[in-house]
PDB file of C-alpha atoms and ligand atoms in Angstrom:
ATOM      1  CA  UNK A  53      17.139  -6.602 -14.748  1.00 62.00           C
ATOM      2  CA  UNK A  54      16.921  -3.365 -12.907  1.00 91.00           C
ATOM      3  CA  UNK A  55      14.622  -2.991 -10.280  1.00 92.00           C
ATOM      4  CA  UNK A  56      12.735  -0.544 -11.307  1.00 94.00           C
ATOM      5  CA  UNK A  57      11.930  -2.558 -14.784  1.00 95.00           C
ATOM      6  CA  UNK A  58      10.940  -5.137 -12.694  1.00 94.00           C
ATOM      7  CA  UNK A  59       8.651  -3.036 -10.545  1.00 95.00           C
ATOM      8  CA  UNK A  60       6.978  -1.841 -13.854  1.00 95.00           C
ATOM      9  CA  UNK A  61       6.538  -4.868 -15.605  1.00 94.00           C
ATOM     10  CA  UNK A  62       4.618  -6.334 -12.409  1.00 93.00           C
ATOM     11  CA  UNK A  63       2.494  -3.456 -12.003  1.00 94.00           C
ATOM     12  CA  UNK A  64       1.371  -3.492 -15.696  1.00 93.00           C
ATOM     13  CA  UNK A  65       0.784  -7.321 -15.472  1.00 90.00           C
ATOM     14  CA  UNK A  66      -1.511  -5.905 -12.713  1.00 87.00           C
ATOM     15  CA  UNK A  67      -3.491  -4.133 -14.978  1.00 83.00           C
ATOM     16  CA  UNK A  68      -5.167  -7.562 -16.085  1.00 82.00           C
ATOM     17  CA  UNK A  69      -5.771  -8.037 -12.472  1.00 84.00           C
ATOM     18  CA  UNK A  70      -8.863  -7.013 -10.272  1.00 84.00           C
ATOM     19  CA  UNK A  71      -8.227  -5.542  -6.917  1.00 82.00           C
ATOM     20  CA  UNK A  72     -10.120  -8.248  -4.879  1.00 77.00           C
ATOM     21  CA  UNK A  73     -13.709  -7.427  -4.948  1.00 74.00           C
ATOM     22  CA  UNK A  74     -13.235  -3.984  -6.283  1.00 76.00           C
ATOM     23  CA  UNK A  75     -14.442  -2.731  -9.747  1.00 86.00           C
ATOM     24  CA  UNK A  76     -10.714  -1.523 -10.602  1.00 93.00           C
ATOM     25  CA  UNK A  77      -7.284  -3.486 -11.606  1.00 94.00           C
ATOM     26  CA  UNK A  78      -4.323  -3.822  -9.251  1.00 93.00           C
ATOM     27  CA  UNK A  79      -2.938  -1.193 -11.448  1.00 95.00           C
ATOM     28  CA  UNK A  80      -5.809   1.116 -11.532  1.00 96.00           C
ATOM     29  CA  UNK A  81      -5.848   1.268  -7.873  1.00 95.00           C
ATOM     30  CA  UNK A  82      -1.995   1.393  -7.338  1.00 97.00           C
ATOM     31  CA  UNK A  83      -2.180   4.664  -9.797  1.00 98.00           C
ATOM     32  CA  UNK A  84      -5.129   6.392  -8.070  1.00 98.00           C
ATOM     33  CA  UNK A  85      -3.324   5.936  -4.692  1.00 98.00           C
ATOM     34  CA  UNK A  86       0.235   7.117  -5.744  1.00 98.00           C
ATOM     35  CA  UNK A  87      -2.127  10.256  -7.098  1.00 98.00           C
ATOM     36  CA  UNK A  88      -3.807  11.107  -4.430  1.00 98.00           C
ATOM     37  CA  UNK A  89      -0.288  11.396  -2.538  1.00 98.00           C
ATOM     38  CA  UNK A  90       0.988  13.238  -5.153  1.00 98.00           C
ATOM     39  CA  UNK A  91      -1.933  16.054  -4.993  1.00 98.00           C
ATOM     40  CA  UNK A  92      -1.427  16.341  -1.872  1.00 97.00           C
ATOM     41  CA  UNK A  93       2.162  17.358  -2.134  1.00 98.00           C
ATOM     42  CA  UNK A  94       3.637  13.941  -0.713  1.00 98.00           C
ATOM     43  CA  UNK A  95       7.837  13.077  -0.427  1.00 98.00           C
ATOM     44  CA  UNK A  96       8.817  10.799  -3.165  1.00 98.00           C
ATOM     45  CA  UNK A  97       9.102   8.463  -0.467  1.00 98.00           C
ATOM     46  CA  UNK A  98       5.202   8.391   0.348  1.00 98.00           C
ATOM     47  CA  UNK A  99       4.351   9.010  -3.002  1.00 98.00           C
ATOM     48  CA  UNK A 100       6.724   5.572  -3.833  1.00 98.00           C
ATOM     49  CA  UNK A 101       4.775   3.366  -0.913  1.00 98.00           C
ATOM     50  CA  UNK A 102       1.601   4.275  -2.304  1.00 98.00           C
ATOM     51  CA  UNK A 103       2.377   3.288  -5.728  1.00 98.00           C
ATOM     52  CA  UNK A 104       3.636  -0.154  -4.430  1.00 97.00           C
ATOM     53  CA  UNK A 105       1.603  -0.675  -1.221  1.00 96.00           C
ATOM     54  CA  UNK A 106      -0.031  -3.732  -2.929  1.00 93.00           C
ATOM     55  CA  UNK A 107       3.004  -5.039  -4.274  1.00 93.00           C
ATOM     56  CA  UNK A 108       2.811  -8.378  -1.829  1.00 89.00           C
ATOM     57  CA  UNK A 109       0.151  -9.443  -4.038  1.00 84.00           C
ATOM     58  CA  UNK A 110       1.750  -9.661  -6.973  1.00 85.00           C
ATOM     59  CA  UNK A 111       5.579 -10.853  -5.605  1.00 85.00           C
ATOM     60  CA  UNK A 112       4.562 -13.669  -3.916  1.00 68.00           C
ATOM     61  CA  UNK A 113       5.096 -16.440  -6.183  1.00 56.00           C
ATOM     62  CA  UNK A 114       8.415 -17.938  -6.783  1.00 44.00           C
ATOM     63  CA  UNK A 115      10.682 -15.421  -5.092  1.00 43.00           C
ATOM     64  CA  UNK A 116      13.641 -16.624  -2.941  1.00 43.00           C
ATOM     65  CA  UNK A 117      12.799 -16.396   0.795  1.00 46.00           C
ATOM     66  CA  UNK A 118       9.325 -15.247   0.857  1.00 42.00           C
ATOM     67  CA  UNK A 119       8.264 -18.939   1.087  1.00 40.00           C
ATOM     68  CA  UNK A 120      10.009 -19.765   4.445  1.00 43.00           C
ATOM     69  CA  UNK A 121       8.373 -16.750   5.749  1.00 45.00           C
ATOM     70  CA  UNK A 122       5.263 -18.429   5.875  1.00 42.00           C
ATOM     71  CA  UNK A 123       1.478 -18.890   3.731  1.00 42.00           C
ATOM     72  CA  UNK A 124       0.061 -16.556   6.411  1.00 44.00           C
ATOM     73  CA  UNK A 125       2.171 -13.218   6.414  1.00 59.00           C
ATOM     74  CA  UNK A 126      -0.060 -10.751   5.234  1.00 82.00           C
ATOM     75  CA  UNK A 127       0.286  -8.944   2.528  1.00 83.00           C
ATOM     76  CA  UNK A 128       1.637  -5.844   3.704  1.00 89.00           C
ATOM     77  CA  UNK A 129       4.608  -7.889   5.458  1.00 91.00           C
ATOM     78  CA  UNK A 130       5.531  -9.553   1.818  1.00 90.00           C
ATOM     79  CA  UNK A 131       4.991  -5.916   0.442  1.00 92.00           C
ATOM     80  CA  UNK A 132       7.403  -4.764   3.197  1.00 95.00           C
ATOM     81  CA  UNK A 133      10.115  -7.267   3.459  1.00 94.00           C
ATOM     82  CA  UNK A 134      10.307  -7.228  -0.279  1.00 94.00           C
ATOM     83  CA  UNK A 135      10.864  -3.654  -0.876  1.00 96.00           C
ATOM     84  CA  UNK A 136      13.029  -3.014   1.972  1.00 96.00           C
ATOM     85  CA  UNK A 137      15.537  -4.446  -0.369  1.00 95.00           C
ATOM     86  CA  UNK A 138      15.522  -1.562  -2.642  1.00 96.00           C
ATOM     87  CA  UNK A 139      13.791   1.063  -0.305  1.00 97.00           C
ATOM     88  CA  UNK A 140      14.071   3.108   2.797  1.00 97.00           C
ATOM     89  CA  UNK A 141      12.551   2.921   5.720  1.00 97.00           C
ATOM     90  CA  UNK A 142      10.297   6.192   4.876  1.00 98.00           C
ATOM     91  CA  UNK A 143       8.707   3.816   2.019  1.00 98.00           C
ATOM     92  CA  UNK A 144       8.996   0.686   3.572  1.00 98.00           C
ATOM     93  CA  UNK A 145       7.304   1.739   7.490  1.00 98.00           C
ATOM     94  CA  UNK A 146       4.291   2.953   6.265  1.00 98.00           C
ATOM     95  CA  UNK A 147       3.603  -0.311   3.760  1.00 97.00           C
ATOM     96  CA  UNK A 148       4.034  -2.299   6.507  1.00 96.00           C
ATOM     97  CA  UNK A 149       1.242  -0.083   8.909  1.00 97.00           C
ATOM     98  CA  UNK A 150      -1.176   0.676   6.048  1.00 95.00           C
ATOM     99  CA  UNK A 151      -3.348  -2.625   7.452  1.00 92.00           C
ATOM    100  CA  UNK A 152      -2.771  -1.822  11.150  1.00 95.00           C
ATOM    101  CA  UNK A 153      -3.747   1.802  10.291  1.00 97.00           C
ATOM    102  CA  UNK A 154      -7.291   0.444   9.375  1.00 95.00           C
ATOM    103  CA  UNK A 155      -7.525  -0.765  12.763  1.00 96.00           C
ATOM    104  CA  UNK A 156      -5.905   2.861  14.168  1.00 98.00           C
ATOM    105  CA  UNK A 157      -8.528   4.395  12.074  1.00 97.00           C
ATOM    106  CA  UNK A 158     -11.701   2.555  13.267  1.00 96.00           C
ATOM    107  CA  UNK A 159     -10.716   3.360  16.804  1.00 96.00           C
ATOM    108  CA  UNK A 160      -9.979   6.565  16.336  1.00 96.00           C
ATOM    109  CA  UNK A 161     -13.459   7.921  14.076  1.00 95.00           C
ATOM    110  CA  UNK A 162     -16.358   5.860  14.440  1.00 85.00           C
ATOM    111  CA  UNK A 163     -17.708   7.036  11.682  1.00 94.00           C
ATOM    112  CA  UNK A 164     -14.542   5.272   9.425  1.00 96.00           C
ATOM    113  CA  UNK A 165     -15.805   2.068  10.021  1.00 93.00           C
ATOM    114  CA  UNK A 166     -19.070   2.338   8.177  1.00 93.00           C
ATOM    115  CA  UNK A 167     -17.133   4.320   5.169  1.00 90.00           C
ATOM    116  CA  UNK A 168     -15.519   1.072   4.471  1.00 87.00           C
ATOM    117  CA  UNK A 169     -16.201  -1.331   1.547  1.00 80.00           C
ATOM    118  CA  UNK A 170     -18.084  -4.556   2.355  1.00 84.00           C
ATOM    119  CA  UNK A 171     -14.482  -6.065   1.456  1.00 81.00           C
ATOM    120  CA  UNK A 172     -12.877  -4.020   3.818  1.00 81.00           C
ATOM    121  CA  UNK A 173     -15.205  -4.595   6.846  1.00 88.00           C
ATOM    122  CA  UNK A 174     -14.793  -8.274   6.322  1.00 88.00           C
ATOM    123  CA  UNK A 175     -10.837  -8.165   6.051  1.00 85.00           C
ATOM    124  CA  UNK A 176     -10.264  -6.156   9.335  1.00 90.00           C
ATOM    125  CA  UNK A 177     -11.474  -8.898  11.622  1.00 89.00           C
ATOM    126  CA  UNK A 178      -9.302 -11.012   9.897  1.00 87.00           C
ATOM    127  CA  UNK A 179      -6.600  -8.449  10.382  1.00 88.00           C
ATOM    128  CA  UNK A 180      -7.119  -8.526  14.083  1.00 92.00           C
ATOM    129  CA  UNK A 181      -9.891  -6.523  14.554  1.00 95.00           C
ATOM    130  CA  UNK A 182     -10.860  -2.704  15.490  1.00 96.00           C
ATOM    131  CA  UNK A 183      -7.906  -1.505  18.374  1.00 97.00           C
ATOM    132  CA  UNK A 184      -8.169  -0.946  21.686  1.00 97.00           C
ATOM    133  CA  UNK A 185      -7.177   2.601  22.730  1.00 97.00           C
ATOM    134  CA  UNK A 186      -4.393   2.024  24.203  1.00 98.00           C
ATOM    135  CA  UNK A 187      -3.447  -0.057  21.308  1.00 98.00           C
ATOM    136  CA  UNK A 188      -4.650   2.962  19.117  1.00 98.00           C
ATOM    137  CA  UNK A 189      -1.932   4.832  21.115  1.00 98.00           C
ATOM    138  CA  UNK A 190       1.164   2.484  20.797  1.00 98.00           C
ATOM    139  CA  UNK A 191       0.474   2.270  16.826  1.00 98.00           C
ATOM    140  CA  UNK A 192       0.668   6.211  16.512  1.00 98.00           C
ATOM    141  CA  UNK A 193       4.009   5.972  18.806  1.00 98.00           C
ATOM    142  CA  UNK A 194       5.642   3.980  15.817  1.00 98.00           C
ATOM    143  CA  UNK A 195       7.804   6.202  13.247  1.00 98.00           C
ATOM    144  CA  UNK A 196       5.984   6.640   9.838  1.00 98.00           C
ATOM    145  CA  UNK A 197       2.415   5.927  11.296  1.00 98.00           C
ATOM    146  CA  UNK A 198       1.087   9.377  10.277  1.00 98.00           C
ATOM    147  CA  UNK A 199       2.366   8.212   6.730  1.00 98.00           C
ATOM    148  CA  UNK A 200       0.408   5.045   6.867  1.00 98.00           C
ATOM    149  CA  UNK A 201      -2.856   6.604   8.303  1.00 98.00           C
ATOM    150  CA  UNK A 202      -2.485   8.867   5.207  1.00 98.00           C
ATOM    151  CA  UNK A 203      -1.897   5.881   3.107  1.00 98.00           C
ATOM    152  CA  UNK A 204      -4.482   3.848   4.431  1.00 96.00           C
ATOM    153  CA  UNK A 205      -7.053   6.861   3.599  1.00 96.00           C
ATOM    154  CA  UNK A 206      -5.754   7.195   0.164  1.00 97.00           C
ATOM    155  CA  UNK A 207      -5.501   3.593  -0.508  1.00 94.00           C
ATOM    156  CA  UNK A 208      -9.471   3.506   0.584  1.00 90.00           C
ATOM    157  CA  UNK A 209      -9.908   6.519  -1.930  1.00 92.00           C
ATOM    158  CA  UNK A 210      -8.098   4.483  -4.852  1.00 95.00           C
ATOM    159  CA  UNK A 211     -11.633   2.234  -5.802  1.00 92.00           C
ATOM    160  CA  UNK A 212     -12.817   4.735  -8.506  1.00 95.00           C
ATOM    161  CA  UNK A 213     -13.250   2.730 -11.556  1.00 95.00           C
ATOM    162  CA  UNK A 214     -11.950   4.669 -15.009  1.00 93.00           C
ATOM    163  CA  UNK A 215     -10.725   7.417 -12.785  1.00 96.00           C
ATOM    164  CA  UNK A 216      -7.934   9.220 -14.921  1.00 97.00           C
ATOM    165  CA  UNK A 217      -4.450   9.053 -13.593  1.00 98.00           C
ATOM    166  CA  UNK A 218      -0.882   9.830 -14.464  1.00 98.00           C
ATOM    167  CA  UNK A 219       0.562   6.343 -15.691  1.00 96.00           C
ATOM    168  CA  UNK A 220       3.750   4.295 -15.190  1.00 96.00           C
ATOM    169  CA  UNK A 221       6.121   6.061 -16.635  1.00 96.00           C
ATOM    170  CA  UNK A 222       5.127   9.226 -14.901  1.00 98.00           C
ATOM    171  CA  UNK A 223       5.661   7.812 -11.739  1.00 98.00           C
ATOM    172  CA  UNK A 224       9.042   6.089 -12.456  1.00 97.00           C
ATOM    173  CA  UNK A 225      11.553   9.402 -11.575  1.00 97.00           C
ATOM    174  CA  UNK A 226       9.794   9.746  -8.238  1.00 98.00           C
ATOM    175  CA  UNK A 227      10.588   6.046  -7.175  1.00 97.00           C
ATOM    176  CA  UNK A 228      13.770   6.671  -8.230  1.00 96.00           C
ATOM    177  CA  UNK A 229      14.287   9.678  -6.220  1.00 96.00           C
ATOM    178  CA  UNK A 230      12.838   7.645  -3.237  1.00 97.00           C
ATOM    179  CA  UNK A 231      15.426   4.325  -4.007  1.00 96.00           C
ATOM    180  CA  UNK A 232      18.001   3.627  -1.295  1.00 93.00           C
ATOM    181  CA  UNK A 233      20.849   4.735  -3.314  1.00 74.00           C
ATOM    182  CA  UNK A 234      19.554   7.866  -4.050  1.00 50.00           C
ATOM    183  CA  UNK A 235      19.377   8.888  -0.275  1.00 48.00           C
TER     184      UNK A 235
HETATM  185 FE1   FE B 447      -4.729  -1.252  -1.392  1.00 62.41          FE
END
């Protein structure tokens, strides 16, 4: 099947599927971020990692290799390692930052902390906690970490239940003008 089919027909089986303790689907959420990227005149590329950001949720199960990669990888790092298959680094990078950029972003405004949902709060300290600054500083040295700070604040935005979006099929040119082979 062709990877993009594939992409689509596990993000619509994530419309039946709650976003953790959110009041939106997987789906719903993976729209509204890919949106807000889009309004704010994002590459393909960023556009593309907000759309899938969450993908490690929802590719976990039964595909070769993630299994030997161990229970505890994160999600972002099955998001990552799977799409870096079919994706370049300018979609893959900021995927893989978007939970370390919660952790930039507490650091770096105190007042993003206390913006965050109850989920979120609880999450970071099992993500490693707020950074230190000089860990602050080596995560901004990292190519695409701009891109997943501005993921990271979209992907916080994306909780809006019955927000209207563009849908799937709206979205499917601009992942393929972000797919490896179209680079
Ligand atoms: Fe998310």
């Amino acid at each position: 099947m062709d990877i993009l089919d594939h992409i689509v027909t596990l993000l619509e089986k994530a419309g039946a599927e709650r976003y953790g303790m959110e009041a939106v689907s997987q789906l719903e959420h993976a729209l509204q971020c890919a949106m807000h990227a889009e309004r704010t005149g994002s590459s393909p590329a960023l556009i593309t990692a907000c759309l899938l950001h969450d993908i490690g949720h929802l590719v976990g199960d039964g595909d070769e290799g993630l299994a030997e990669q161990g229970v505890d990888a994160g999600h972002e790092s099955v998001a990552a390692d799977w799409l870096e298959r079919y994706f370049p680094e300018a979609v893959v990078a900021p995927v893989r930052l978007h939970v370390d950029a919660k952790r930039y972003l507490c650091r770096a405004e105190p007042a993003y902390w206390a913006g965050l949902s109850q989920a979120s709060q609880t999450s970071l300290e099992l993500q490693g906690g707020i950074y230190s600054p000089e860990e602050a500083a080596a995560f901004m040295a990292q190519p695409h970490a701009a891109d997943a700070v501005m993921l990271r604040r979209w992907d916080d935005a994306a909780k809006t239940p019955k927000l209207k979006t563009p849908d799937l099929d709206h979205y499917r040119p601009v992942m393929v003008a972000a797919l490896k082979t179209a680079a």
